[in-house]
Amino acid sequence: MRILVIGGVAAGTKAAAKLKREDRSAQVKVLNKGEDISYAGCGLPYYVGGAIGTREELIVNTPQKYAGLTGAEVVTGCEVTHVDPAAKTVSGLLHGESFTESYDELIIATGAAPFVPDMPGKALPGVFPMRAPDDAVGLRDYVSANGCRRAVVAGAGFIGLEISENLLSQGLDVTVVDFADQIMPNAFDPEMADFARRKLKEAGVRVLTGQRIQSVTGTDKATGIVTDGGPIAADVVVLAIGVRPATDFLADTGIELFKGTVVVDELMRTNLPHIYAAGDCAMVRSAITGKGQWSAMGSTANLTARALANTLTGSPTPYGGCLGTGVAKLLPMLNVGRTGLTEAQARAEGFDPITVVCVSDDKAHYYPGASVFLTKLVADRNSRKLLGLQVIGAGAVDKMVDVAAVGLYAGLTIDAYDTMDLAYAPPFSTAIHPFVQACHVLENKLSGKLETFTPAQYAAGEAKDYQVIDAQPAPAIPGAKWVNLAQVNGPLEGIDKDAKLLLVCARGKRGYFLQNRLKFYGYTNTRVLEGGVTFNQVKVPLPAGATLPPEEVKRLKGLGCLWDKRTPDRFNVRVITRNGKLTSAEHAAVAEAAQKFGSGEVTMTTRLTMEIQGVPYQNVDALIEFLAEAGLEVGGTGSKVRPVVSCKGTTCQYGLIDTFALSEKLHELFYKGYHDVSLPHKFKLAVGGCPNNCVKPDLNDLGIIGQRVPEPDLNKCKGCKVCQIEKACPIHAVSLKDGKAVIDPTLCNHCGRCLEKCPFGAFTESTYGYKVYIGGRWGKKVASGKPLSKIFTSEQEVLDLVEKAILFFRDEGQTGERFSDTIQRLGFDYVEDKLLHGTVDKQAVMNKTVIGGASC
């Protein structure tokens, strides 16, 4: 039997290997277009992020190794362009030469190709699809070689979000754009996707939905993209919009296709005899609905290929259908998983879906590293059969997905899990498995014991007429009435039994306990908010004259929202401007935000942030969301590195260094890079382009000043009666001594204005550098910083010193003291020696617990 396999990677190589194991006499030949026949396509994002170190680690098998292991013949560089079912031949190009091969059985495993819209700029350097190892290698190399700091990823599916996480881990600013109105479209319901989106934004990823990419900008290389919403600047662009079946060469063969996929039956047979298909190019079926479903997953490719090989070698093996099962890592502590139907899909398929969103421990709560699962179950209301699951968590979401997938294949009801003996030990799970807990909650909801609003209903405003009851252990929802669950032994004082009450706690459990108790005491109209404040953004309008609790004021201050104490509930919100620099579009966004959400007024702070004035409490979240859509962030308070201040630098006539370039690096590395690092107090950085000190670097915790150190050649000095160098020096540090122009080093501030002024070339040579001051501050207790004795001659030296100073302050500073206090307590000489000559164990310092003492 002569079997041809068109395509390698997952399905092709799996089918060929299994065929040879089952029938050693079979002649199996793999025809592969590329040179890599078997690689880890799902591992590409992790190569970009550096978790996978080399290209070789992505290659599962080389053609030579694979042929030796399996006995299948492998031909690379072979593009099949035509299939003739009647003649049972395939033809195409082998390294540019025509060829024809005959077959007894044919397997089509050509997979899928990345979809790249036909748009201007798509071929520019710096634009990368993400499908093959060379794409990942090219992207990582390009980011490194070009010092990329901003990335745009088009596509918010699993691959796009995994690429985003790995670019973020490399220190890039990442913007994700998708035409759909949510991330992970068709995989997650909107409320689950919105929760994941909020977490991505909290981590610094800018997420824009409902925007189609129109073009890539740039001439010699990519400089950004243009979307329906306007331009977005970027140094590198990744196109992860999706894939399309690689089946164009089958158009005139008579093989049945549906939207480019090869239609197959449960034995992976096409409509033509002796022709089969598997992998991303094939249309399989849903295990739940029985309808055709495209499952472009490596797992589906391997499973269908193995089943196909069994069938061809005499053991017919039907493929049981797919569930759309998938998991992904979106952030270091944010994993997502799903299987089965979403609520929307279930309704579209004619089911009557009932759902629940619940929050449960992912392992014993007392075990180190314990976190939570946020789980959405979808079931059919009438049959109680499980239809789908979506889960988000910091830990092993795959275990939740796999438990659900087994139930879906078996057609189990949610009740079938009630007493199922699943694994338990504190490091791994809870005594009642978290999936079973979710089933129990949904059973209570089906029975009417638990009456709820889902997160989707709450977001849609269905609870707007309900009074919010805070059921948490301590009051935590501003404007809500707090009820101490432990003391509810009768009707609630001042609340009618027919009042509409929304019971809100951290997760939903205490809300259920309170509802159960209130029902006993005659309350008839209570609802529990599923997922509580862990999942939902709960806002309660403040009653007239009410003030916010101190805890909420403190929380908002940490976000850069400072309470205007003349009012009960208005805030001035600080917008970070990257050293005072904004684009015109960003300026327009700030102005629009001030008009829409605040008083219409914008002020500047001494840290060159813009402060939107008079924002009512209920508008704060909407304002922050609006600014994030424009690529802007709020912040700049707390015991941490503060926004960086910079002068104009080389755009000023006296500028000696590019202060914008340096301060932007400081912004990325330390304001953003150390954003979650607590320090003993605030730590302010400033960069001045010359000794004029316009932004007062020496009054900051660490100040950097551009220098141009003269290196005179006094052999060329003629001792002129009117010395042009003496005349040019603005601080009179130059004088004639013994017929030579001499610089007093105690007076010279290295401004460089003397250079090029001598007609005989005595003052032409110099060294550009940086003077660094430490321990300055202004405010209640002004202190001038003192310069380190070294003039730094490279930008990298300065960046390294800044990081060492921050780590030193975190390690040896005391809560509540500024860096100047630390220096005074330890002695300048000690600190200077540590910064210039000492070493810092960064990991040890970062592992310390530090309590900040900043009050603003």
PDB file of N, CA, C and O in Angstrom, residues 175-201:
ATOM      1  N   THR A 175       0.129  46.927  22.932  1.00  0.00           N
ATOM      2  CA  THR A 175      -1.251  47.257  22.611  1.00  0.00           C
ATOM      3  C   THR A 175      -1.832  46.112  21.794  1.00  0.00           C
ATOM      4  O   THR A 175      -1.230  45.673  20.812  1.00  0.00           O
ATOM      5  N   VAL A 176      -2.988  45.619  22.206  1.00  0.00           N
ATOM      6  CA  VAL A 176      -3.685  44.549  21.490  1.00  0.00           C
ATOM      7  C   VAL A 176      -4.923  45.153  20.830  1.00  0.00           C
ATOM      8  O   VAL A 176      -5.681  45.885  21.477  1.00  0.00           O
ATOM      9  N   VAL A 177      -5.104  44.832  19.554  1.00  0.00           N
ATOM     10  CA  VAL A 177      -6.228  45.370  18.792  1.00  0.00           C
ATOM     11  C   VAL A 177      -7.011  44.210  18.189  1.00  0.00           C
ATOM     12  O   VAL A 177      -6.416  43.273  17.642  1.00  0.00           O
ATOM     13  N   ASP A 178      -8.331  44.272  18.283  1.00  0.00           N
ATOM     14  CA  ASP A 178      -9.161  43.243  17.653  1.00  0.00           C
ATOM     15  C   ASP A 178     -10.437  43.876  17.126  1.00  0.00           C
ATOM     16  O   ASP A 178     -10.986  44.787  17.754  1.00  0.00           O
ATOM     17  N   PHE A 179     -10.901  43.373  15.979  1.00  0.00           N
ATOM     18  CA  PHE A 179     -12.118  43.909  15.375  1.00  0.00           C
ATOM     19  C   PHE A 179     -13.372  43.483  16.143  1.00  0.00           C
ATOM     20  O   PHE A 179     -14.383  44.170  16.116  1.00  0.00           O
ATOM     21  N   ALA A 180     -13.305  42.343  16.830  1.00  0.00           N
ATOM     22  CA  ALA A 180     -14.446  41.892  17.620  1.00  0.00           C
ATOM     23  C   ALA A 180     -14.667  42.838  18.798  1.00  0.00           C
ATOM     24  O   ALA A 180     -13.796  43.635  19.156  1.00  0.00           O
ATOM     25  N   ASP A 181     -15.827  42.724  19.415  1.00  0.00           N
ATOM     26  CA  ASP A 181     -16.138  43.632  20.523  1.00  0.00           C
ATOM     27  C   ASP A 181     -15.673  43.086  21.868  1.00  0.00           C
ATOM     28  O   ASP A 181     -16.018  43.640  22.913  1.00  0.00           O
ATOM     29  N   GLN A 182     -14.872  42.012  21.870  1.00  0.00           N
ATOM     30  CA  GLN A 182     -14.309  41.473  23.092  1.00  0.00           C
ATOM     31  C   GLN A 182     -13.036  40.719  22.748  1.00  0.00           C
ATOM     32  O   GLN A 182     -12.778  40.413  21.588  1.00  0.00           O
ATOM     33  N   ILE A 183     -12.233  40.417  23.755  1.00  0.00           N
ATOM     34  CA  ILE A 183     -11.094  39.542  23.535  1.00  0.00           C
ATOM     35  C   ILE A 183     -11.581  38.091  23.557  1.00  0.00           C
ATOM     36  O   ILE A 183     -12.648  37.794  24.063  1.00  0.00           O
ATOM     37  N   MET A 184     -10.791  37.202  22.979  1.00  0.00           N
ATOM     38  CA  MET A 184     -11.126  35.770  22.899  1.00  0.00           C
ATOM     39  C   MET A 184     -12.560  35.556  22.393  1.00  0.00           C
ATOM     40  O   MET A 184     -13.351  34.838  23.006  1.00  0.00           O
ATOM     41  N   PRO A 185     -12.892  36.178  21.246  1.00  0.00           N
ATOM     42  CA  PRO A 185     -14.264  36.044  20.736  1.00  0.00           C
ATOM     43  C   PRO A 185     -14.581  34.594  20.383  1.00  0.00           C
ATOM     44  O   PRO A 185     -13.712  33.836  19.952  1.00  0.00           O
ATOM     45  N   ASN A 186     -15.847  34.210  20.600  1.00  0.00           N
ATOM     46  CA  ASN A 186     -16.369  32.865  20.326  1.00  0.00           C
ATOM     47  C   ASN A 186     -15.824  31.794  21.267  1.00  0.00           C
ATOM     48  O   ASN A 186     -16.281  30.651  21.230  1.00  0.00           O
ATOM     49  N   ALA A 187     -14.858  32.138  22.100  1.00  0.00           N
ATOM     50  CA  ALA A 187     -14.322  31.177  23.066  1.00  0.00           C
ATOM     51  C   ALA A 187     -14.863  31.444  24.462  1.00  0.00           C
ATOM     52  O   ALA A 187     -15.062  30.509  25.242  1.00  0.00           O
ATOM     53  N   PHE A 188     -15.079  32.719  24.792  1.00  0.00           N
ATOM     54  CA  PHE A 188     -15.566  33.106  26.113  1.00  0.00           C
ATOM     55  C   PHE A 188     -16.768  34.022  25.964  1.00  0.00           C
ATOM     56  O   PHE A 188     -16.861  34.805  25.008  1.00  0.00           O
ATOM     57  N   ASP A 189     -17.674  33.932  26.911  1.00  0.00           N
ATOM     58  CA  ASP A 189     -18.787  34.876  26.956  1.00  0.00           C
ATOM     59  C   ASP A 189     -18.273  36.248  27.361  1.00  0.00           C
ATOM     60  O   ASP A 189     -17.210  36.368  27.991  1.00  0.00           O
ATOM     61  N   PRO A 190     -19.012  37.318  27.010  1.00  0.00           N
ATOM     62  CA  PRO A 190     -18.485  38.675  27.191  1.00  0.00           C
ATOM     63  C   PRO A 190     -18.050  39.012  28.608  1.00  0.00           C
ATOM     64  O   PRO A 190     -17.031  39.662  28.808  1.00  0.00           O
ATOM     65  N   GLU A 191     -18.804  38.563  29.631  1.00  0.00           N
ATOM     66  CA  GLU A 191     -18.440  38.959  30.995  1.00  0.00           C
ATOM     67  C   GLU A 191     -17.139  38.284  31.432  1.00  0.00           C
ATOM     68  O   GLU A 191     -16.336  38.879  32.164  1.00  0.00           O
ATOM     69  N   MET A 192     -16.896  37.052  30.991  1.00  0.00           N
ATOM     70  CA  MET A 192     -15.639  36.372  31.326  1.00  0.00           C
ATOM     71  C   MET A 192     -14.479  37.030  30.585  1.00  0.00           C
ATOM     72  O   MET A 192     -13.401  37.257  31.151  1.00  0.00           O
ATOM     73  N   ALA A 193     -14.698  37.345  29.323  1.00  0.00           N
ATOM     74  CA  ALA A 193     -13.665  38.020  28.540  1.00  0.00           C
ATOM     75  C   ALA A 193     -13.364  39.394  29.116  1.00  0.00           C
ATOM     76  O   ALA A 193     -12.207  39.836  29.132  1.00  0.00           O
ATOM     77  N   ASP A 194     -14.408  40.086  29.603  1.00  0.00           N
ATOM     78  CA  ASP A 194     -14.200  41.420  30.153  1.00  0.00           C
ATOM     79  C   ASP A 194     -13.378  41.366  31.432  1.00  0.00           C
ATOM     80  O   ASP A 194     -12.540  42.243  31.682  1.00  0.00           O
ATOM     81  N   PHE A 195     -13.580  40.337  32.259  1.00  0.00           N
ATOM     82  CA  PHE A 195     -12.766  40.197  33.463  1.00  0.00           C
ATOM     83  C   PHE A 195     -11.296  40.001  33.093  1.00  0.00           C
ATOM     84  O   PHE A 195     -10.406  40.635  33.671  1.00  0.00           O
ATOM     85  N   ALA A 196     -11.031  39.115  32.127  1.00  0.00           N
ATOM     86  CA  ALA A 196      -9.648  38.891  31.688  1.00  0.00           C
ATOM     87  C   ALA A 196      -9.057  40.171  31.108  1.00  0.00           C
ATOM     88  O   ALA A 196      -7.885  40.488  31.342  1.00  0.00           O
ATOM     89  N   ARG A 197      -9.864  40.918  30.379  1.00  0.00           N
ATOM     90  CA  ARG A 197      -9.399  42.177  29.802  1.00  0.00           C
ATOM     91  C   ARG A 197      -9.000  43.170  30.897  1.00  0.00           C
ATOM     92  O   ARG A 197      -7.972  43.849  30.790  1.00  0.00           O
ATOM     93  N   ARG A 198      -9.785  43.250  31.966  1.00  0.00           N
ATOM     94  CA  ARG A 198      -9.454  44.147  33.067  1.00  0.00           C
ATOM     95  C   ARG A 198      -8.117  43.762  33.684  1.00  0.00           C
ATOM     96  O   ARG A 198      -7.304  44.629  34.030  1.00  0.00           O
ATOM     97  N   LYS A 199      -7.875  42.473  33.838  1.00  0.00           N
ATOM     98  CA  LYS A 199      -6.608  42.026  34.412  1.00  0.00           C
ATOM     99  C   LYS A 199      -5.441  42.345  33.485  1.00  0.00           C
ATOM    100  O   LYS A 199      -4.347  42.709  33.951  1.00  0.00           O
ATOM    101  N   LEU A 200      -5.638  42.208  32.200  1.00  0.00           N
ATOM    102  CA  LEU A 200      -4.585  42.569  31.249  1.00  0.00           C
ATOM    103  C   LEU A 200      -4.266  44.056  31.344  1.00  0.00           C
ATOM    104  O   LEU A 200      -3.098  44.459  31.337  1.00  0.00           O
ATOM    105  N   LYS A 201      -5.294  44.866  31.450  1.00  0.00           N
ATOM    106  CA  LYS A 201      -5.081  46.309  31.557  1.00  0.00           C
ATOM    107  C   LYS A 201      -4.355  46.663  32.852  1.00  0.00           C
ATOM    108  O   LYS A 201      -3.483  47.539  32.866  1.00  0.00           O
TER     109      LYS A 201
END
